[in-house]
Tab-separated table of C-alpha atoms and ligand atoms in Angstrom:
chain	number	residue	atom	x	y	z
A	13	UNK	CA	116.862	72.454	130.266
A	14	UNK	CA	118.349	75.404	127.979
A	15	UNK	CA	118.959	78.318	129.533
A	16	UNK	CA	116.950	81.654	128.420
A	17	UNK	CA	117.467	86.122	129.515
A	18	UNK	CA	115.729	88.220	128.548
A	19	UNK	CA	117.227	91.215	128.159
A	20	UNK	CA	114.931	95.189	128.405
A	21	UNK	CA	113.130	92.213	130.862
A	22	UNK	CA	111.231	94.828	133.461
A	23	UNK	CA	109.071	96.361	130.034
A	24	UNK	CA	105.650	95.165	128.795
A	25	UNK	CA	107.437	92.031	126.452
A	26	UNK	CA	109.982	91.868	128.759
A	27	UNK	CA	106.994	90.323	132.280
A	28	UNK	CA	104.523	88.552	129.438
A	29	UNK	CA	108.100	86.557	128.803
A	30	UNK	CA	109.415	86.097	132.448
A	31	UNK	CA	105.444	85.161	132.711
A	32	UNK	CA	105.493	83.063	129.835
A	33	UNK	CA	108.821	80.524	130.378
A	34	UNK	CA	108.738	80.721	134.693
A	35	UNK	CA	105.470	77.438	133.010
A	36	UNK	CA	107.802	76.314	129.768
A	37	UNK	CA	109.404	72.840	130.994
A	38	UNK	CA	111.899	72.961	128.722
A	39	UNK	CA	113.571	76.310	129.899
A	40	UNK	CA	116.192	78.129	132.730
A	41	UNK	CA	114.920	81.458	133.357
A	42	UNK	CA	119.251	81.670	133.697
A	43	UNK	CA	119.539	86.147	133.277
A	44	UNK	CA	116.010	88.336	133.702
A	45	UNK	CA	118.270	92.023	133.162
A	46	UNK	CA	117.350	95.625	133.888
A	47	UNK	CA	119.257	98.351	133.270
A	48	UNK	CA	116.722	100.545	135.438
A	49	UNK	CA	116.251	97.302	138.502
A	50	UNK	CA	119.744	96.481	138.543
A	51	UNK	CA	120.183	94.045	141.738
A	52	UNK	CA	116.618	94.921	142.678
A	53	UNK	CA	114.164	90.896	144.088
A	54	UNK	CA	112.088	90.537	140.730
A	55	UNK	CA	109.616	89.823	142.955
A	56	UNK	CA	109.708	93.008	144.652
A	57	UNK	CA	109.702	95.006	141.404
A	58	UNK	CA	106.292	92.651	139.992
A	59	UNK	CA	104.658	91.266	143.293
A	60	UNK	CA	103.103	88.525	140.704
A	61	UNK	CA	106.402	87.441	140.532
A	62	UNK	CA	107.791	86.376	144.518
A	63	UNK	CA	108.461	82.840	145.553
A	64	UNK	CA	108.262	82.189	141.857
A	65	UNK	CA	111.081	83.619	140.724
A	66	UNK	CA	114.433	83.716	143.636
A	67	UNK	CA	116.692	86.202	141.311
A	68	UNK	CA	117.214	89.609	140.757
A	69	UNK	CA	118.369	91.918	137.839
A	70	UNK	CA	121.392	92.186	136.721
A	71	UNK	CA	122.279	94.935	134.590
A	72	UNK	CA	122.476	94.243	130.584
A	73	UNK	CA	126.323	94.182	130.159
A	74	UNK	CA	126.408	91.643	127.010
A	75	UNK	CA	129.632	89.159	128.322
A	76	UNK	CA	127.528	88.799	131.086
A	77	UNK	CA	124.047	88.871	129.422
A	78	UNK	CA	126.508	85.837	126.845
A	79	UNK	CA	127.933	83.997	130.028
A	80	UNK	CA	125.127	82.161	131.501
A	81	UNK	CA	122.061	82.369	128.289
A	82	UNK	CA	122.569	79.461	125.123
A	83	UNK	CA	119.241	81.941	123.815
A	84	UNK	CA	118.362	85.901	125.178
A	85	UNK	CA	115.131	86.765	123.748
A	86	UNK	CA	115.959	91.653	123.261
A	87	UNK	CA	112.665	93.084	124.554
A	88	UNK	CA	114.616	96.667	124.009
A	89	UNK	CA	113.761	99.437	121.989
A	90	UNK	CA	114.602	99.948	118.356
A	91	UNK	CA	118.414	101.074	118.254
A	92	UNK	CA	119.300	99.392	121.282
A	93	UNK	CA	118.872	96.078	120.328
A	94	UNK	CA	121.484	96.265	116.839
A	95	UNK	CA	123.766	97.040	120.203
A	96	UNK	CA	123.364	93.571	121.429
A	97	UNK	CA	123.586	91.188	118.260
A	98	UNK	CA	126.906	91.400	116.587
A	99	UNK	CA	127.932	90.016	120.494
A	100	UNK	CA	125.550	87.001	121.465
A	101	UNK	CA	125.810	86.343	117.968
A	102	UNK	CA	129.823	86.358	117.775
A	103	UNK	CA	129.740	83.423	120.913
A	104	UNK	CA	127.322	81.665	118.890
A	105	UNK	CA	123.711	82.840	121.085
A	106	UNK	CA	120.101	81.794	120.299
A	107	UNK	CA	118.472	84.981	119.621
A	108	UNK	CA	115.355	85.914	119.123
A	109	UNK	CA	114.042	89.970	118.481
A	110	UNK	CA	111.295	92.060	119.702
A	111	UNK	CA	112.532	95.541	117.877
A	112	UNK	CA	112.636	96.533	114.676
A	113	UNK	CA	114.980	96.884	113.901
A	114	UNK	CA	116.110	92.961	112.364
A	115	UNK	CA	112.418	92.916	110.567
A	116	UNK	CA	114.320	95.131	106.699
A	117	UNK	CA	116.045	93.099	104.112
A	118	UNK	CA	117.093	96.471	103.069
A	119	UNK	CA	118.164	98.593	105.442
A	120	UNK	CA	117.729	101.075	103.536
A	121	UNK	CA	113.777	100.647	104.113
A	122	UNK	CA	114.735	100.813	108.341
A	123	UNK	CA	116.189	103.966	108.010
A	124	UNK	CA	113.617	105.508	105.900
A	125	UNK	CA	110.327	104.481	108.502
A	126	UNK	CA	113.088	104.242	111.952
A	127	UNK	CA	114.296	107.689	110.836
A	128	UNK	CA	118.059	105.912	112.600
A	129	UNK	CA	120.588	104.482	110.604
A	130	UNK	CA	121.571	100.899	110.865
A	131	UNK	CA	124.804	99.743	113.066
A	132	UNK	CA	124.402	96.119	111.747
A	133	UNK	CA	123.968	96.051	108.262
A	134	UNK	CA	125.773	92.497	108.284
A	135	UNK	CA	124.183	90.619	110.382
A	136	UNK	CA	120.364	91.668	108.455
A	137	UNK	CA	120.547	88.715	105.868
A	138	UNK	CA	121.081	86.419	109.524
A	139	UNK	CA	117.610	87.281	110.605
A	140	UNK	CA	114.776	85.605	109.582
A	141	UNK	CA	111.280	87.112	109.809
A	142	UNK	CA	109.828	84.716	113.260
A	143	UNK	CA	105.512	85.128	111.665
A	144	UNK	CA	105.312	81.088	111.986
A	145	UNK	CA	102.305	80.916	110.128
A	146	UNK	CA	104.466	81.640	106.787
A	147	UNK	CA	108.236	81.071	107.312
A	148	UNK	CA	108.972	78.082	110.296
A	149	UNK	CA	111.407	75.613	107.727
A	150	UNK	CA	113.614	79.148	107.792
A	151	UNK	CA	112.760	79.866	112.001
A	152	UNK	CA	114.202	76.149	112.706
A	153	UNK	CA	117.328	76.370	111.295
A	154	UNK	CA	118.267	80.304	112.402
A	155	UNK	CA	120.307	81.433	115.028
A	156	UNK	CA	118.867	84.989	115.101
A	157	UNK	CA	115.163	85.647	114.390
A	158	UNK	CA	113.174	88.581	113.973
A	159	UNK	CA	109.458	89.176	115.709
A	160	UNK	CA	107.180	90.697	114.844
A	161	UNK	CA	105.668	94.152	114.773
A	162	UNK	CA	102.274	93.192	116.233
A	163	UNK	CA	100.101	94.882	113.930
A	164	UNK	CA	102.198	93.787	111.010
A	165	UNK	CA	101.045	89.482	113.062
A	166	UNK	CA	97.341	90.687	112.401
A	167	UNK	CA	97.639	92.306	109.024
A	168	UNK	CA	99.523	89.649	107.483
A	169	UNK	CA	98.208	86.577	108.974
A	170	UNK	CA	94.299	88.333	107.658
A	171	UNK	CA	96.649	88.713	104.075
A	172	UNK	CA	97.969	86.150	104.168
A	173	UNK	CA	95.991	83.308	102.089
A	174	UNK	CA	94.595	85.535	99.728
A	175	UNK	CA	97.289	87.357	98.396
A	176	UNK	CA	99.254	83.979	98.711
A	177	UNK	CA	96.442	82.776	96.252
A	178	UNK	CA	95.786	85.998	93.561
A	179	UNK	CA	92.274	86.081	93.921
A	180	UNK	CA	92.329	89.978	95.208
A	181	UNK	CA	93.267	92.159	93.610
A	182	UNK	CA	96.194	93.819	95.756
A	183	UNK	CA	95.825	97.643	94.306
A	184	UNK	CA	93.047	97.619	96.866
A	185	UNK	CA	93.941	96.247	100.046
A	186	UNK	CA	93.144	98.645	103.284
A	187	UNK	CA	93.883	97.688	106.369
A	188	UNK	CA	92.174	99.178	109.288
A	189	UNK	CA	93.403	98.998	113.423
A	190	UNK	CA	93.014	99.033	116.084
A	191	UNK	CA	95.389	98.534	118.728
A	192	UNK	CA	95.308	99.018	123.193
A	193	UNK	CA	97.625	101.552	124.496
A	194	UNK	CA	100.128	99.061	125.997
A	195	UNK	CA	101.623	99.058	122.137
A	196	UNK	CA	103.791	102.083	123.295
A	197	UNK	CA	105.442	100.413	126.226
A	198	UNK	CA	106.313	100.533	129.072
A	199	UNK	CA	107.323	104.314	128.910
A	200	UNK	CA	105.854	107.206	130.309
A	201	UNK	CA	104.363	109.291	126.714
A	202	UNK	CA	101.839	112.033	127.319
A	203	UNK	CA	99.805	110.638	124.458
A	204	UNK	CA	99.337	106.845	126.830
A	205	UNK	CA	98.431	108.008	129.767
A	206	UNK	CA	95.004	107.414	131.310
A	207	UNK	CA	93.226	110.724	131.512
A	208	UNK	CA	94.378	110.904	127.420
A	209	UNK	CA	93.211	107.352	126.132
A	210	UNK	CA	89.903	106.360	128.458
A	211	UNK	CA	87.373	107.656	127.012
A	212	UNK	CA	89.097	108.382	124.067
A	213	UNK	CA	89.334	107.004	120.322
A	214	UNK	CA	91.586	108.076	117.453
A	215	UNK	CA	93.787	107.719	114.843
A	216	UNK	CA	96.881	108.277	114.366
A	217	UNK	CA	100.362	107.814	112.108
A	218	UNK	CA	97.545	108.351	109.535
A	219	UNK	CA	99.488	105.998	106.160
A	220	UNK	CA	102.732	106.297	107.807
A	221	UNK	CA	103.417	104.072	110.226
A	222	UNK	CA	106.777	102.077	110.330
A	223	UNK	CA	104.617	98.814	110.132
A	224	UNK	CA	103.111	100.197	106.705
A	225	UNK	CA	107.129	98.874	104.533
A	226	UNK	CA	107.005	95.354	107.965
A	227	UNK	CA	103.307	94.329	106.069
A	228	UNK	CA	103.911	95.314	103.029
A	229	UNK	CA	107.994	93.224	102.711
A	230	UNK	CA	106.770	90.392	103.832
A	231	UNK	CA	102.731	90.413	100.807
A	232	UNK	CA	105.216	91.230	98.210
A	233	UNK	CA	107.716	88.142	98.716
A	234	UNK	CA	103.877	85.816	98.524
A	235	UNK	CA	102.234	87.709	95.648
A	236	UNK	CA	105.711	88.481	93.489
A	237	UNK	CA	103.814	92.038	93.306
A	238	UNK	CA	105.159	94.410	94.724
A	239	UNK	CA	102.239	95.237	97.502
A	240	UNK	CA	101.655	98.595	99.277
A	241	UNK	CA	98.610	98.772	101.617
A	242	UNK	CA	96.598	101.180	102.842
A	243	UNK	CA	96.978	101.547	106.891
A	244	UNK	CA	95.296	103.135	109.414
A	245	UNK	CA	96.047	102.461	112.544
A	246	UNK	CA	93.526	103.316	116.515
A	247	UNK	CA	94.219	104.261	119.183
A	248	UNK	CA	91.063	102.482	121.796
A	249	UNK	CA	91.047	103.175	124.994
A	250	UNK	CA	91.929	99.442	126.185
A	251	UNK	CA	94.261	97.948	127.933
A	252	UNK	CA	95.716	94.770	125.611
A	253	UNK	CA	94.577	93.561	122.638
A	254	UNK	CA	94.565	93.905	118.691
A	255	UNK	CA	91.570	94.023	116.265
A	256	UNK	CA	92.357	94.104	112.403
A	257	UNK	CA	89.391	94.896	109.739
A	258	UNK	CA	91.051	94.421	106.259
A	259	UNK	CA	89.455	95.366	102.716
A	260	UNK	CA	89.945	94.084	99.514
A	261	UNK	CA	88.458	93.695	96.066
A	262	UNK	CA	88.585	89.965	94.759
A	263	UNK	CA	89.804	90.269	90.584
A	264	UNK	CA	87.655	89.079	88.339
A	265	UNK	CA	87.367	86.015	86.619
A	266	UNK	CA	86.751	85.963	83.167
A	267	UNK	CA	84.628	88.679	83.022
A	268	UNK	CA	82.706	88.070	85.858
A	269	UNK	CA	83.206	88.685	89.479
A	270	UNK	CA	84.111	85.890	91.756
A	271	UNK	CA	81.196	84.409	94.013
A	272	UNK	CA	80.794	80.322	94.920
A	273	UNK	CA	80.027	81.095	99.208
A	274	UNK	CA	82.145	79.431	101.469
A	275	UNK	CA	85.601	79.811	98.906
A	276	UNK	CA	87.112	82.658	101.439
A	277	UNK	CA	86.605	80.520	104.516
A	278	UNK	CA	88.316	77.058	102.580
A	279	UNK	CA	90.458	78.599	100.889
A	280	UNK	CA	91.373	80.148	104.460
A	281	UNK	CA	91.118	77.268	106.012
A	282	UNK	CA	93.043	74.916	104.262
A	283	UNK	CA	95.624	76.990	103.899
A	284	UNK	CA	95.044	77.120	108.576
A	285	UNK	CA	95.130	73.664	108.738
A	286	UNK	CA	97.986	72.781	110.834
A	287	UNK	CA	99.066	76.015	112.734
A	288	UNK	CA	98.580	75.483	116.005
A	289	UNK	CA	98.061	79.034	116.726
A	290	UNK	CA	95.324	79.964	114.370
A	291	UNK	CA	91.383	79.698	115.258
A	292	UNK	CA	88.642	80.992	112.346
A	293	UNK	CA	85.771	81.834	113.369
A	294	UNK	CA	82.722	80.682	111.866
A	295	UNK	CA	80.501	81.645	109.399
A	296	UNK	CA	78.391	84.589	110.683
A	297	UNK	CA	80.727	84.466	114.222
A	298	UNK	CA	84.190	87.481	113.950
A	299	UNK	CA	86.292	87.797	116.775
A	300	UNK	CA	86.753	89.719	119.884
A	301	UNK	CA	89.345	91.379	121.956
A	302	UNK	CA	88.153	89.122	124.763
A	303	UNK	CA	88.212	86.112	123.593
A	304	UNK	CA	92.036	86.298	122.528
A	305	UNK	CA	93.229	87.638	125.457
A	306	UNK	CA	96.507	86.176	127.061
A	307	UNK	CA	96.557	83.873	124.721
A	308	UNK	CA	98.626	83.473	122.025
A	309	UNK	CA	95.543	82.616	119.748
A	310	UNK	CA	95.035	85.032	116.093
A	311	UNK	CA	91.585	84.753	115.580
A	312	UNK	CA	89.837	85.086	112.433
A	313	UNK	CA	86.147	86.126	110.597
A	314	UNK	CA	85.344	86.352	107.045
A	315	UNK	CA	82.421	88.687	105.441
A	316	UNK	CA	82.863	87.163	101.429
A	317	UNK	CA	80.409	88.642	98.882
A	318	UNK	CA	80.198	88.338	95.019
A	319	UNK	CA	83.072	90.871	94.406
A	320	UNK	CA	84.611	91.937	97.988
A	321	UNK	CA	86.532	90.220	100.922
A	322	UNK	CA	85.975	91.973	104.625
A	323	UNK	CA	88.736	89.835	107.748
A	324	UNK	CA	88.587	91.234	110.884
A	325	UNK	CA	91.821	88.986	112.674
A	326	UNK	CA	91.997	89.128	116.641
A	327	UNK	CA	95.316	88.955	118.600
A	328	UNK	CA	96.687	90.145	121.981
A	329	UNK	CA	99.085	92.607	121.115
A	330	UNK	CA	101.741	91.956	124.115
A	331	UNK	CA	101.467	87.674	123.081
A	332	UNK	CA	100.362	86.492	120.222
A	333	UNK	CA	101.390	90.048	119.171
A	334	UNK	CA	104.653	90.144	121.098
A	335	UNK	CA	106.167	87.361	123.621
A	336	UNK	CA	103.968	84.473	122.689
A	337	UNK	CA	104.798	84.477	119.424
A	338	UNK	CA	108.732	85.087	121.216
A	339	UNK	CA	108.113	81.872	123.487
A	340	UNK	CA	106.868	79.806	120.147
A	341	UNK	CA	109.922	81.278	117.557
A	342	UNK	CA	111.730	79.841	120.141
A	343	UNK	CA	110.101	76.670	120.910
A	344	UNK	CA	110.666	75.852	117.155
A	345	UNK	CA	114.749	76.406	116.394
A	346	UNK	CA	115.094	74.401	119.536
A	347	UNK	CA	113.684	71.794	118.504
A	348	UNK	CA	110.843	71.678	121.386
A	349	UNK	CA	106.641	70.967	120.530
A	350	UNK	CA	105.359	74.082	119.307
A	351	UNK	CA	102.552	75.000	121.608
A	352	UNK	CA	105.154	74.066	125.032
A	353	UNK	CA	104.694	77.158	127.366
A	354	UNK	CA	101.850	78.078	125.062
A	355	UNK	CA	98.683	76.494	125.700
B	409	NAP	N1	104.596	96.377	123.950
B	409	NAP	C1	103.790	95.764	122.258
B	409	NAP	O1	102.963	95.623	121.720
B	409	NAP	C2	104.476	95.001	121.382
B	409	NAP	C3	104.154	94.365	120.177
B	409	NAP	C4	104.996	94.446	119.714
B	409	NAP	C5	106.805	94.263	119.340
B	409	NAP	N2	107.343	95.159	120.305
B	409	NAP	C6	109.111	95.974	120.408
B	409	NAP	O2	108.675	95.394	121.905
B	409	NAP	C7	110.487	95.988	122.216
B	409	NAP	C8	110.010	96.152	124.061
B	409	NAP	O3	108.583	95.909	123.545
B	409	NAP	P1	107.679	97.302	125.000
B	409	NAP	O4	106.774	96.335	124.624
B	409	NAP	O5	107.897	95.767	126.473
B	409	NAP	O6	108.725	98.524	125.415
B	409	NAP	P2	108.681	98.691	126.992
B	409	NAP	O7	108.166	97.794	127.577
B	409	NAP	O8	109.297	100.302	126.600
B	409	NAP	O9	110.227	98.132	128.023
B	409	NAP	C9	111.201	98.234	127.020
B	409	NAP	C10	112.334	98.200	128.075
B	409	NAP	O10	114.305	98.090	127.518
B	409	NAP	C11	115.503	98.507	128.753
B	409	NAP	N3	115.596	99.264	127.667
B	409	NAP	C12	114.588	100.893	127.251
B	409	NAP	N4	115.744	101.629	127.144
B	409	NAP	C13	117.014	101.293	127.392
B	409	NAP	C14	118.594	100.648	126.729
B	409	NAP	N5	118.658	102.043	125.872
B	409	NAP	N6	119.230	99.494	127.006
B	409	NAP	C15	119.022	98.595	127.795
B	409	NAP	N7	117.913	98.366	127.943
B	409	NAP	C16	116.856	99.625	127.268
B	409	NAP	C17	114.232	98.699	129.205
B	409	NAP	O11	114.356	98.917	130.909
B	409	NAP	P3	115.544	99.021	132.002
B	409	NAP	O12	115.584	100.411	132.027
B	409	NAP	O13	115.031	98.233	132.918
B	409	NAP	O14	116.604	98.329	131.006
B	409	NAP	C18	112.450	98.916	129.001
B	409	NAP	O15	112.148	98.381	130.503
B	409	NAP	C19	109.857	96.956	121.423
B	409	NAP	O16	111.188	97.130	120.751
B	409	NAP	C20	109.081	97.073	120.790
B	409	NAP	O17	108.711	97.832	119.692
B	409	NAP	C21	106.161	95.384	121.208
């Protein structure tokens, strides 16, 4: 059994991690760490775990974490994870970080979009971007996995086959994204409170969101050109789920436009043929949040026209967008069956 711990275990993604790890046949939860709830029984803070998990939250001290865990999930806000990673790696621990701290190859991009200095630039090169559909081979050998952001997971999975095969104009990519309120975490923020969100729908951080450079970094690497998406996130009046609609135009071919019906769907089917967590919708059918809620699936629907392609993807932001993908990464890092604990 692998001894695993969760730091930031009292947050939204921490709570889902506990749920997934409890059901995982190859791991033992050896430490749950929370500053706010230290010394309190987990089943008292989260009644759904009472009689299922006989443990207390511990103070998140790096030495204590390293002494009881082989692999650590950091479900912490950005800037906090990088306080833990150097010590944990120096003690030979494997780490899956859910924050944005290690997602960027160029720390200056992180500093620009997150508005803080990076305190651990030397470990950035060790980090592997944890999107299994693209980087499974590198994740297998990684000691540090930077789990992707929720919006980037849905956007990249919707665009990767198109960008990789070069059939679309990369200068016209538009990602129209919608997320439920849990995407902002459990902390109290007025903007995300029930009365503000309920019955409303609005755009925010219009084309300035910190997930834009993450999407661009991965797609640019895939296409070998600089990709610069237009990205507009919206706040949905629901608890969880992300739905993204991607609009793109095809490159002209020999003076004509491409247009053999079904071509793009076949391209996606081939690209994701062996992927356990990608579900391609039938032609004319499109994803909805209810179908992916509580699952690690990304559902994808495609509308192809003579000159344009519309791709719609949906995930649960807390599962494929965070904790589920983190467990998928752990499975790959540790040589466990990739679907273990996730279906
Ligand atoms: N929510 C999503 O949909 C989502 C999706 C993808 C990625 N993420 C990323 O995953 C990470 C966790 O997100 P979340 O939604 O779970 O956030 P959250 O609900 O706000 O939980 C974060 C937890 O971190 C702990 N924490 C906060 N400040 C700390 C500090 N200074 N030192 C130690 N611990 C601290 C808190 O627990 P204690 O005070 O009890 O220690 C808190 O419960 C974030 O980086 C987020 O960007 C979130």
